[in-house]
Short mmCIF file of C-alpha atoms in Angstrom, two decimals:
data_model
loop_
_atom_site.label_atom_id
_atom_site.label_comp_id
_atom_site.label_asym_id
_atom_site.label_seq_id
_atom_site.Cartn_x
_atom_site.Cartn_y
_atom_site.Cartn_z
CA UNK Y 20 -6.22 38.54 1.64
CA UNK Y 21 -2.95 38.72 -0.27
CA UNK Y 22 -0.19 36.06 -0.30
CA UNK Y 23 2.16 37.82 1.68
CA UNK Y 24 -0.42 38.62 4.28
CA UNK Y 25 -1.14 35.02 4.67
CA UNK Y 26 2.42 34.22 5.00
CA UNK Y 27 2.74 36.81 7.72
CA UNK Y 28 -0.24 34.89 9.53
CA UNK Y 29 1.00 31.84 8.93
CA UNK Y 30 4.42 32.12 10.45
CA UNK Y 31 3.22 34.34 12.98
CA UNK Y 32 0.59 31.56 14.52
CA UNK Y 33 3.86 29.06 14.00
CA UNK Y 34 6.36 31.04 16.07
CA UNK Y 35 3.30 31.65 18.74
CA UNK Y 36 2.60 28.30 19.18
CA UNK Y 37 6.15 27.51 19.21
CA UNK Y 38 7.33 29.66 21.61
CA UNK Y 39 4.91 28.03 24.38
CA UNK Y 40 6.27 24.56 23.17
CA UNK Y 41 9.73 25.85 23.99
CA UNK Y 42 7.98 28.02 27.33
CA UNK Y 43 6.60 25.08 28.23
CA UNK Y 44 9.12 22.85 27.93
CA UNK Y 45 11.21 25.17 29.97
CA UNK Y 46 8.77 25.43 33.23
CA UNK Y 47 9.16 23.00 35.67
CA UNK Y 48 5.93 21.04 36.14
CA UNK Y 49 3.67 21.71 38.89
CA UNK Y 50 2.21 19.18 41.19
CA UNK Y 51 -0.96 21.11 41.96
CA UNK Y 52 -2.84 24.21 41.20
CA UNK Y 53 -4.01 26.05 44.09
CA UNK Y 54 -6.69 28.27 42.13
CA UNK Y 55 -8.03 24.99 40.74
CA UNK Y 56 -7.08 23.40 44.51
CA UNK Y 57 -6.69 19.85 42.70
CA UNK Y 58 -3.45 17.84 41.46
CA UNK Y 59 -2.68 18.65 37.99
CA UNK Y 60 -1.30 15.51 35.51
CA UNK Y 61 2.02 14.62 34.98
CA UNK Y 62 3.54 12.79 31.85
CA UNK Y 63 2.78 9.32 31.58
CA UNK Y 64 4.91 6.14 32.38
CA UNK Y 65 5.71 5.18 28.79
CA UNK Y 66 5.19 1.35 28.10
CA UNK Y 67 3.94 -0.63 24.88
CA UNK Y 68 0.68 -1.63 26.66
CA UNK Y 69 -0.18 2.02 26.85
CA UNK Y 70 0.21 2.69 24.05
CA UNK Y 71 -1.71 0.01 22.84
CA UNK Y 72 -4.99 0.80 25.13
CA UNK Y 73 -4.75 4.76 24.89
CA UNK Y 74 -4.02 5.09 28.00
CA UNK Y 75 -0.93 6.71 27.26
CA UNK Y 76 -1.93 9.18 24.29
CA UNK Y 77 -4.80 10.16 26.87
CA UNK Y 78 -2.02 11.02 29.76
CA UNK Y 79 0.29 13.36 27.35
CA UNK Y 80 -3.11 15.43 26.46
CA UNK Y 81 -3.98 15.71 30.18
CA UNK Y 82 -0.52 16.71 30.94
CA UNK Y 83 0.13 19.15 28.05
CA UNK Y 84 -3.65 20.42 29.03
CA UNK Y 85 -2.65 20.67 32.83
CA UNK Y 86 0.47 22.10 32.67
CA UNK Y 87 0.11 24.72 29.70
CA UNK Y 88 1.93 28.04 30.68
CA UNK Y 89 -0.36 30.57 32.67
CA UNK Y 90 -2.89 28.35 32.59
CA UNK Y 91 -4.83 29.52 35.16
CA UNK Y 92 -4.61 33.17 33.53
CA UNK Y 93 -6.06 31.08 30.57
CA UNK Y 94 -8.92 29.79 32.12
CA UNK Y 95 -10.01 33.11 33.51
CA UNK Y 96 -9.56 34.94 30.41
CA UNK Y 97 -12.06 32.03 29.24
CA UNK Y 98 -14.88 32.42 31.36
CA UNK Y 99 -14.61 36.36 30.98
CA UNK Y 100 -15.02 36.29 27.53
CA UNK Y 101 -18.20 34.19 28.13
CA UNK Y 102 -19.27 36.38 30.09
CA UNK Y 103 -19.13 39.24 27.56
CA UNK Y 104 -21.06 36.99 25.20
CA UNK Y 105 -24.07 36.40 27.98
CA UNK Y 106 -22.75 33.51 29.68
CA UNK Y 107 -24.48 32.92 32.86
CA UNK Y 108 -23.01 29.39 33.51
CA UNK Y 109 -19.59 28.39 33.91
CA UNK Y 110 -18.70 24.60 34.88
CA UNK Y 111 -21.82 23.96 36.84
CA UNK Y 112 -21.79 27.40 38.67
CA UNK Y 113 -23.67 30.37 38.03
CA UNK Y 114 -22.44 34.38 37.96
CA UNK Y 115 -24.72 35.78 39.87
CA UNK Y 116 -23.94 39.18 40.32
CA UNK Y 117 -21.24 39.15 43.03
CA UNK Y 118 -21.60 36.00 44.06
CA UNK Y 119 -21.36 32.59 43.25
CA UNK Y 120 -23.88 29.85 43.45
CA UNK Y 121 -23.60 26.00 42.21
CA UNK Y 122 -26.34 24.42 40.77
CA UNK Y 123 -27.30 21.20 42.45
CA UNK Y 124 -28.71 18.45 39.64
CA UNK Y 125 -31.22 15.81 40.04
CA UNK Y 126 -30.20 12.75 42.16
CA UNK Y 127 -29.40 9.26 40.26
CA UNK Y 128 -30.52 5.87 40.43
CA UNK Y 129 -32.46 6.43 43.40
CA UNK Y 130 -29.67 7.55 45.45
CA UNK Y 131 -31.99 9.96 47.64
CA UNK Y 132 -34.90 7.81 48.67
CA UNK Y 133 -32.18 4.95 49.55
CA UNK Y 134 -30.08 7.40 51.90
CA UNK Y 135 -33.74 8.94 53.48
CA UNK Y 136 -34.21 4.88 53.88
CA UNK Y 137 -30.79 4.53 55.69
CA UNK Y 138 -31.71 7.54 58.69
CA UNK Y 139 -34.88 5.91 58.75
CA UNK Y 140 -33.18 2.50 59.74
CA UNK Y 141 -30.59 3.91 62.15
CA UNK Y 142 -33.67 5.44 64.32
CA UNK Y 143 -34.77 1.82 64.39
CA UNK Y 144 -31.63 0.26 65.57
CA UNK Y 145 -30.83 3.33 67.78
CA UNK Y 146 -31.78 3.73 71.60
CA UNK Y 147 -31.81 7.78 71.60
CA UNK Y 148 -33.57 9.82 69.26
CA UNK Y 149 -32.34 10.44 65.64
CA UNK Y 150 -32.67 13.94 64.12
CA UNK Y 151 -32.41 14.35 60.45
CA UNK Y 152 -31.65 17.86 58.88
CA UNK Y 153 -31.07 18.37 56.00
CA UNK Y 154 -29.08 22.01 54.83
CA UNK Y 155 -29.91 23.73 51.56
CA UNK Y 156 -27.40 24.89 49.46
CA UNK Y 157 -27.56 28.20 48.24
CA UNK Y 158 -29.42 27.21 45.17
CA UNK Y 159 -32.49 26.75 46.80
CA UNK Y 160 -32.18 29.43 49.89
CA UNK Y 161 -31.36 32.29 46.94
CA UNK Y 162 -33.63 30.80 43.94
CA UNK Y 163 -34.66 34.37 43.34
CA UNK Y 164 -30.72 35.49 42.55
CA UNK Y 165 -30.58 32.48 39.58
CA UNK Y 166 -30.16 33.61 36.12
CA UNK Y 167 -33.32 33.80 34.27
CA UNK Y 168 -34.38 30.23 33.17
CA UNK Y 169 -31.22 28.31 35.07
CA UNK Y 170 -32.28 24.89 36.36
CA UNK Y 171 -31.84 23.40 39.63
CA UNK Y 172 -33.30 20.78 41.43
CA UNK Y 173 -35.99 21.72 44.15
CA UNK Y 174 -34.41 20.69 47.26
CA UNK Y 175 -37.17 22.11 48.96
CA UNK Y 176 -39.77 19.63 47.43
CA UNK Y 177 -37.06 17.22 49.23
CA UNK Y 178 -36.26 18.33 52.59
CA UNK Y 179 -40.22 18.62 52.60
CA UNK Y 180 -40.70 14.99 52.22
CA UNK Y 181 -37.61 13.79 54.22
CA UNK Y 182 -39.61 15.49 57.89
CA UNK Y 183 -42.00 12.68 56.74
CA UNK Y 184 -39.53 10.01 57.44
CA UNK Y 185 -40.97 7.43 60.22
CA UNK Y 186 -38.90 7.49 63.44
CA UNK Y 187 -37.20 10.13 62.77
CA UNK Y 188 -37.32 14.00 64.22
CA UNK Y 189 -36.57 17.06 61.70
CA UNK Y 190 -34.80 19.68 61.82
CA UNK Y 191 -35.89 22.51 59.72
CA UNK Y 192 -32.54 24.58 58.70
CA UNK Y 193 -34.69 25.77 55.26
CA UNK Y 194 -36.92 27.95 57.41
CA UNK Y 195 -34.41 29.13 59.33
CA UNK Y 196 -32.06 29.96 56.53
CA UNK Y 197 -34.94 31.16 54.13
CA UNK Y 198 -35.93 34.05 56.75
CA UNK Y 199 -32.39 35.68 56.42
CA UNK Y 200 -31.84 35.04 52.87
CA UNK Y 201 -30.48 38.75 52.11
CA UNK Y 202 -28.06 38.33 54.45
CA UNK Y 203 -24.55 36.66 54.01
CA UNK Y 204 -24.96 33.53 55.41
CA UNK Y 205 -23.35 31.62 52.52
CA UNK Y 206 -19.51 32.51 50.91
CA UNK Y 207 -19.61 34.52 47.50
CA UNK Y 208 -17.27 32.12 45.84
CA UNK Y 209 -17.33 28.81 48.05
CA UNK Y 210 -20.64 26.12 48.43
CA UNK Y 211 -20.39 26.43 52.54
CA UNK Y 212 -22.53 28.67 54.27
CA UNK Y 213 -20.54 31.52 56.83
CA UNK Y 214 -20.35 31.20 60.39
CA UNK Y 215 -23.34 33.60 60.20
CA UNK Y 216 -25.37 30.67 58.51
CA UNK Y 217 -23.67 28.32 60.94
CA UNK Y 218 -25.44 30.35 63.56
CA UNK Y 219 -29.01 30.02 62.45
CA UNK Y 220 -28.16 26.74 62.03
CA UNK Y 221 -27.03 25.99 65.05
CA UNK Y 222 -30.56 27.90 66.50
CA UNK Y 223 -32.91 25.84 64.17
CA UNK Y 224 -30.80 22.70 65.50
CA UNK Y 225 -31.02 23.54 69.45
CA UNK Y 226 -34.51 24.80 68.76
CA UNK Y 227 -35.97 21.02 67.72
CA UNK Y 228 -33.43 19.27 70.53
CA UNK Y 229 -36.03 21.05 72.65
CA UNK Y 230 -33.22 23.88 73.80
CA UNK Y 231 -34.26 26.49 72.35
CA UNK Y 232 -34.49 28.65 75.14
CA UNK Y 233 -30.87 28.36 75.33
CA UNK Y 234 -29.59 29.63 72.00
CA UNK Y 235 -27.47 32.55 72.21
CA UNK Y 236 -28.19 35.76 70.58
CA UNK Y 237 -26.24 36.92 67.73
CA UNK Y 238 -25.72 40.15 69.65
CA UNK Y 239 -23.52 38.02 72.28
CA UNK Y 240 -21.27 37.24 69.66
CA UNK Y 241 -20.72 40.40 68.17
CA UNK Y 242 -17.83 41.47 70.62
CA UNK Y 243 -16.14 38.00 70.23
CA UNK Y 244 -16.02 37.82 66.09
CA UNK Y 245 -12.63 37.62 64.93
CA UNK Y 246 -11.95 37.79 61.02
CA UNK Y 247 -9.07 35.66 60.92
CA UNK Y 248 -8.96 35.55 56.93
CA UNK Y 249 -10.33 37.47 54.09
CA UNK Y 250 -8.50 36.23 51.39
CA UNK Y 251 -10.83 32.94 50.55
CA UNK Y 252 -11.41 31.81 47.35
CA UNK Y 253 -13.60 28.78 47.71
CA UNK Y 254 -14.15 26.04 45.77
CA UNK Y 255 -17.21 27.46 43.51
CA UNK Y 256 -13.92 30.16 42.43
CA UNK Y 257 -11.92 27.19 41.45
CA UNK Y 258 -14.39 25.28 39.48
CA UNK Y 259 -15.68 28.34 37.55
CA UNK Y 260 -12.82 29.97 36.42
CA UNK Y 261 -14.43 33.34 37.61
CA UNK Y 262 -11.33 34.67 39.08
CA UNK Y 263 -12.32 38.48 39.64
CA UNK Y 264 -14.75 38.39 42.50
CA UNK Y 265 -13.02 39.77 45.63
CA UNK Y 266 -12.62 36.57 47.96
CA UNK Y 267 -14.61 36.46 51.13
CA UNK Y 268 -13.99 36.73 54.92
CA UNK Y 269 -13.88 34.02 57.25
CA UNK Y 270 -14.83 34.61 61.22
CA UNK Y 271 -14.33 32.44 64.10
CA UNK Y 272 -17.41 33.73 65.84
CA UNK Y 273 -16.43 30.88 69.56
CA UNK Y 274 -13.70 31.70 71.27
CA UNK Y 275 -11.53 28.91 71.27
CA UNK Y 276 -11.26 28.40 75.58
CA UNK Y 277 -12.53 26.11 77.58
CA UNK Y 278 -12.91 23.15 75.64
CA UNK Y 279 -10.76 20.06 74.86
CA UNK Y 280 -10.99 18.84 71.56
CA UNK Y 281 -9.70 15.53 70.64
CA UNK Y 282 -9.10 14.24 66.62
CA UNK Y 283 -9.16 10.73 65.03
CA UNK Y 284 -7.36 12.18 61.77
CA UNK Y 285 -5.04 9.73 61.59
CA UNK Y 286 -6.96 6.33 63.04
CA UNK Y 287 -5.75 7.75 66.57
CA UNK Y 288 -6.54 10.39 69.09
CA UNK Y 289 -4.82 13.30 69.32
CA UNK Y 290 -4.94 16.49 70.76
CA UNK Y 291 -6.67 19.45 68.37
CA UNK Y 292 -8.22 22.40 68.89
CA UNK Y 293 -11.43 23.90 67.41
CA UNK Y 294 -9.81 26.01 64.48
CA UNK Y 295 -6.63 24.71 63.17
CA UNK Y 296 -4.80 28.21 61.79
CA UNK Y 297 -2.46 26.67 59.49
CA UNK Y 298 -5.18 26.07 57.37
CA UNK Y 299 -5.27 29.42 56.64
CA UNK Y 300 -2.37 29.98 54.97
CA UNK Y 301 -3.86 27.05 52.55
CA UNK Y 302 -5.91 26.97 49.39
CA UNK Y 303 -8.67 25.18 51.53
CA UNK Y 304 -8.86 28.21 54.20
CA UNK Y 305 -12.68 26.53 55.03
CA UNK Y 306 -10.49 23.62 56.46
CA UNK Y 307 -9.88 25.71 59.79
CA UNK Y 308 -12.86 24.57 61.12
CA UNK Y 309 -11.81 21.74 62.97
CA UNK Y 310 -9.22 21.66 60.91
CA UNK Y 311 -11.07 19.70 58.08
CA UNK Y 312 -12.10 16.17 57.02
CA UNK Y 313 -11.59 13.64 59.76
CA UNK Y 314 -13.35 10.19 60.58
CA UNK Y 315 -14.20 11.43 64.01
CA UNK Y 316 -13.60 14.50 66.25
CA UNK Y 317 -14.96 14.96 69.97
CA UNK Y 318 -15.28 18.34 71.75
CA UNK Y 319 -16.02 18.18 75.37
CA UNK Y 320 -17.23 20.87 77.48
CA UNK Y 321 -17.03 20.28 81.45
CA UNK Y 322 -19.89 23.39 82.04
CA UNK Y 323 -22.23 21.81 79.24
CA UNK Y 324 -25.28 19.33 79.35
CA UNK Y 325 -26.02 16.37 77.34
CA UNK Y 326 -23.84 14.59 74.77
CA UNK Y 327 -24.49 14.91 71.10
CA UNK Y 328 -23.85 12.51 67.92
CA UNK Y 329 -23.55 14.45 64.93
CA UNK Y 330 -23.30 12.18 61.90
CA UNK Y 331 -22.32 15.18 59.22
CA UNK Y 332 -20.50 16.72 56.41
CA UNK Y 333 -18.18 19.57 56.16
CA UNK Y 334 -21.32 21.94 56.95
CA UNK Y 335 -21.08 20.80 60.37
CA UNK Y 336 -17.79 21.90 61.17
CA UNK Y 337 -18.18 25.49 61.40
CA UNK Y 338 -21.66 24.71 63.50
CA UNK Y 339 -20.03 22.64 65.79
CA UNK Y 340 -18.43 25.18 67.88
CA UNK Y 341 -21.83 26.98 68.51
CA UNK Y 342 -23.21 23.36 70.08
CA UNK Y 343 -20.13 22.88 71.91
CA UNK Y 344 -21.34 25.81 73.76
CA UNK Y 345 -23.92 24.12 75.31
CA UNK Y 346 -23.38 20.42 75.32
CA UNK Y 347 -21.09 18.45 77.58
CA UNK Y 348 -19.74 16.31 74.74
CA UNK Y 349 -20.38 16.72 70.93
CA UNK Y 350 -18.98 13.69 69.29
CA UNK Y 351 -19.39 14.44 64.74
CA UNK Y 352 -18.47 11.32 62.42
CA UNK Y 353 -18.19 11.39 59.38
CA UNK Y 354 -19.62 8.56 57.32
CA UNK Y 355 -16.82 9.37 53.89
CA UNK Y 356 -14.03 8.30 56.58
CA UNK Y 357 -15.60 6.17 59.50
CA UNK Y 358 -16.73 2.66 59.33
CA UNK Y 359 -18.05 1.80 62.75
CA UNK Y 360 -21.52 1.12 63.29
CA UNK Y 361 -22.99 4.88 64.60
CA UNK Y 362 -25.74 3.32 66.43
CA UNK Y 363 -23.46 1.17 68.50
CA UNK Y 364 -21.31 4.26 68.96
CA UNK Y 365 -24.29 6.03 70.69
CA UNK Y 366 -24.52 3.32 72.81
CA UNK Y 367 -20.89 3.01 73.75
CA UNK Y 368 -20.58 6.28 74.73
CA UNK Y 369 -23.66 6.96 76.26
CA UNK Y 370 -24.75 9.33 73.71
CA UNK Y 371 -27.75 11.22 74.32
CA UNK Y 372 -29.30 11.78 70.76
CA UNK Y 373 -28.34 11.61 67.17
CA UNK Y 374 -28.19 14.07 64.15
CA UNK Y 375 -27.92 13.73 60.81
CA UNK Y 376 -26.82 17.09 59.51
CA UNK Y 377 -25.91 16.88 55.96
CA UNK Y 378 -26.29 19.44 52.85
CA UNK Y 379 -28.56 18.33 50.32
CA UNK Y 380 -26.31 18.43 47.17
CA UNK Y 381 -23.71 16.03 49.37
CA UNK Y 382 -26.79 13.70 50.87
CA UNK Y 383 -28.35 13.20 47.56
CA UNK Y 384 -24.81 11.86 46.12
CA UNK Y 385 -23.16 10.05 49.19
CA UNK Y 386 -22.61 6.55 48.50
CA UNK Y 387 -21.76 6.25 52.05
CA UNK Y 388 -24.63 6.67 54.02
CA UNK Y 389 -25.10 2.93 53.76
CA UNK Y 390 -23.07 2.46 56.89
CA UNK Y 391 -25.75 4.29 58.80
CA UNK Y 392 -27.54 0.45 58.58
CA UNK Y 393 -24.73 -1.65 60.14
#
């Protein structure tokens, strides 16, 4: 390589790297990046302690890293590259072929056996019966589609030992999902399953509240689908920087008549409805359901029987209208937002029975399940 050539390199790399200094310096900052769908830095506060502890010196490299120009362009030329080179693997998500899938690590310190322990305890403290079923991800339902050699933890091994629990009545959603693996009952590019998966959940669940017989057939929906959305990119699309699958269609399979749905969103009631549509003109179009993460949410049902508890995560709400079908109240708390005792709850409200319905990857890392005891 000749001297000159080097030059040419050398002040070519220079007036590259300047020219996004002065690009960058010239974009306003964002606040948030809706293919990553989380808050991006901004520049630090400035003070001599900072300085001192790092703190500071860490801030300006998550805010130059955040707000780079066309960063999210960056990110998915990244993990396209890798995937050129073989790369199978990409932030804790695997390619497989058009579709997403997250792998789901081993639980920590215990965590798993001590939330089992918790449902265990609440159907000794409740006066109804307590359910417990537990949802796998697609990890486990679509082993089969892993890349060669990828690990993840057996949640079946799991959910087989949890139906073991004393007290408590299983559900079995792993059945029910395994027999219609093929079929697109979880997103392409987001962790939750489709209201298609919602459906067999919602079957498996009726099936061991002993109303089986009751479960509509996926044939009665088929006139009442409505695709209200199919431009969602989930959050497996934002953590993997796989940016080129085509994003996936979400249906409100319920009608939404006929019900009265009441929200505790902001620590009081207020009217809702069971699919909020300004979700969908969001980053988090799965928020619809219900629209989202609340402490508590009832949906009553003057022609239904029975009153439900359904102690959940966000799996839940996209089942929930299929229950609320058939029950005269469905009441679903969520233990990340509500602190009131759930077996008292039951009592107060002259609950019927209780279900745990939670995904494995989010009940074998919920610190909150502890308030199942109280």
């Amino acid at each position: 390589m000749t001297t000159r050539y080097s030059r040419f390199l050398s002040a070519f790399f220079c007036v590259f790297l300047g020219g996004l200094l002065a690009w960058h310096v010239l974009l306003p900052d964002r606040d948030r990046s809706d293919v990553e769908n989380r808050t991006l830095a901004q520049f630090p506060e400035f003070s001599w302690e900072n300085l001192k502890d790092g703190s500071f010196t860490k801030g300006v490299e998550n805010y130059f890293a955040d707000q780079f120009p066309l960063r999210d362009q960056w990110t998915g030329l990244k993990a396209r590259t890798e995937q050129v080179l073989g790369k199978r693997e990409f932030n804790g998500v695997y390619l497989c072929g058009h579709a997403l899938i997250s792998k789901v690590d081993p639980p920590r310190d215990g965590l798993e056996e001590k939330n089992l322990s918790y449902v265990s305890r609440l159907a000794g403290k409740a006066e109804v019966p307590v359910y417990l079923g537990l949802i796998p991800s697609a990890a486990e339902i679509r082993r089969e589609d892993l890349p060669k050699g990828a690990e993840s933890w057996d949640q079946a091994a799991f959910i087989a030992r949890a139906v073991e629990l004393e007290g408590v009545e299983g559900v079995d959603f792993l059945t029910a999902l395994s027999a219609h693996a093929g079929e697109d009952i979880f997103y392409r590019t987001d962790h939750h399953w489709t209201s298609l998966g919602a459906y067999y959940g919602y079957a498996a669940l009726m099936e061991s509240l002993g109303r089986g017989e009751e479960v509509l057939e996926r044939e009665a929906f088929e006139r009442l689908i409505v695709p209200h959305s199919d431009e969602f990119q989930g959050t497996l699309y934002s953590q993997s920087g796989v940016h080129w699958l085509p994003p996936d269609t979400i249906e409100f399979w319920v009608p939404d008549e006929g019900f009265e749905v009441t929200s505790w969103r902001e620590g009081a009631p207020q009217k809702a409805s069971l699919y909020d549509l300004t979700k969908l003109q969001t980053k988090d179009k799965y928020s619809a359901f219900l629209g989202g993460n609340q402490p508590l949410c009832v949906i009553k049902n003057q022609e239904g029987t029975g009153k439900l508890l359904v102690i959940r995560d966000s799996y839940a709400d996209s089942m929930a209208p299929f229950l609320a079908l058939h029950f005269e109240e469905v009441h679903l708390l969520d233990p990340r937002y509500y602190r009131y005792s759930a077996a008292k709850y039951a009592q107060e409200n002259g609950l019927d029975a209780i279900v745990v319905a939670y995904s494995v990857p989010n009940f074998i890392t919920d610190r909150n399940l502890v308030l199942l005891i109280q």
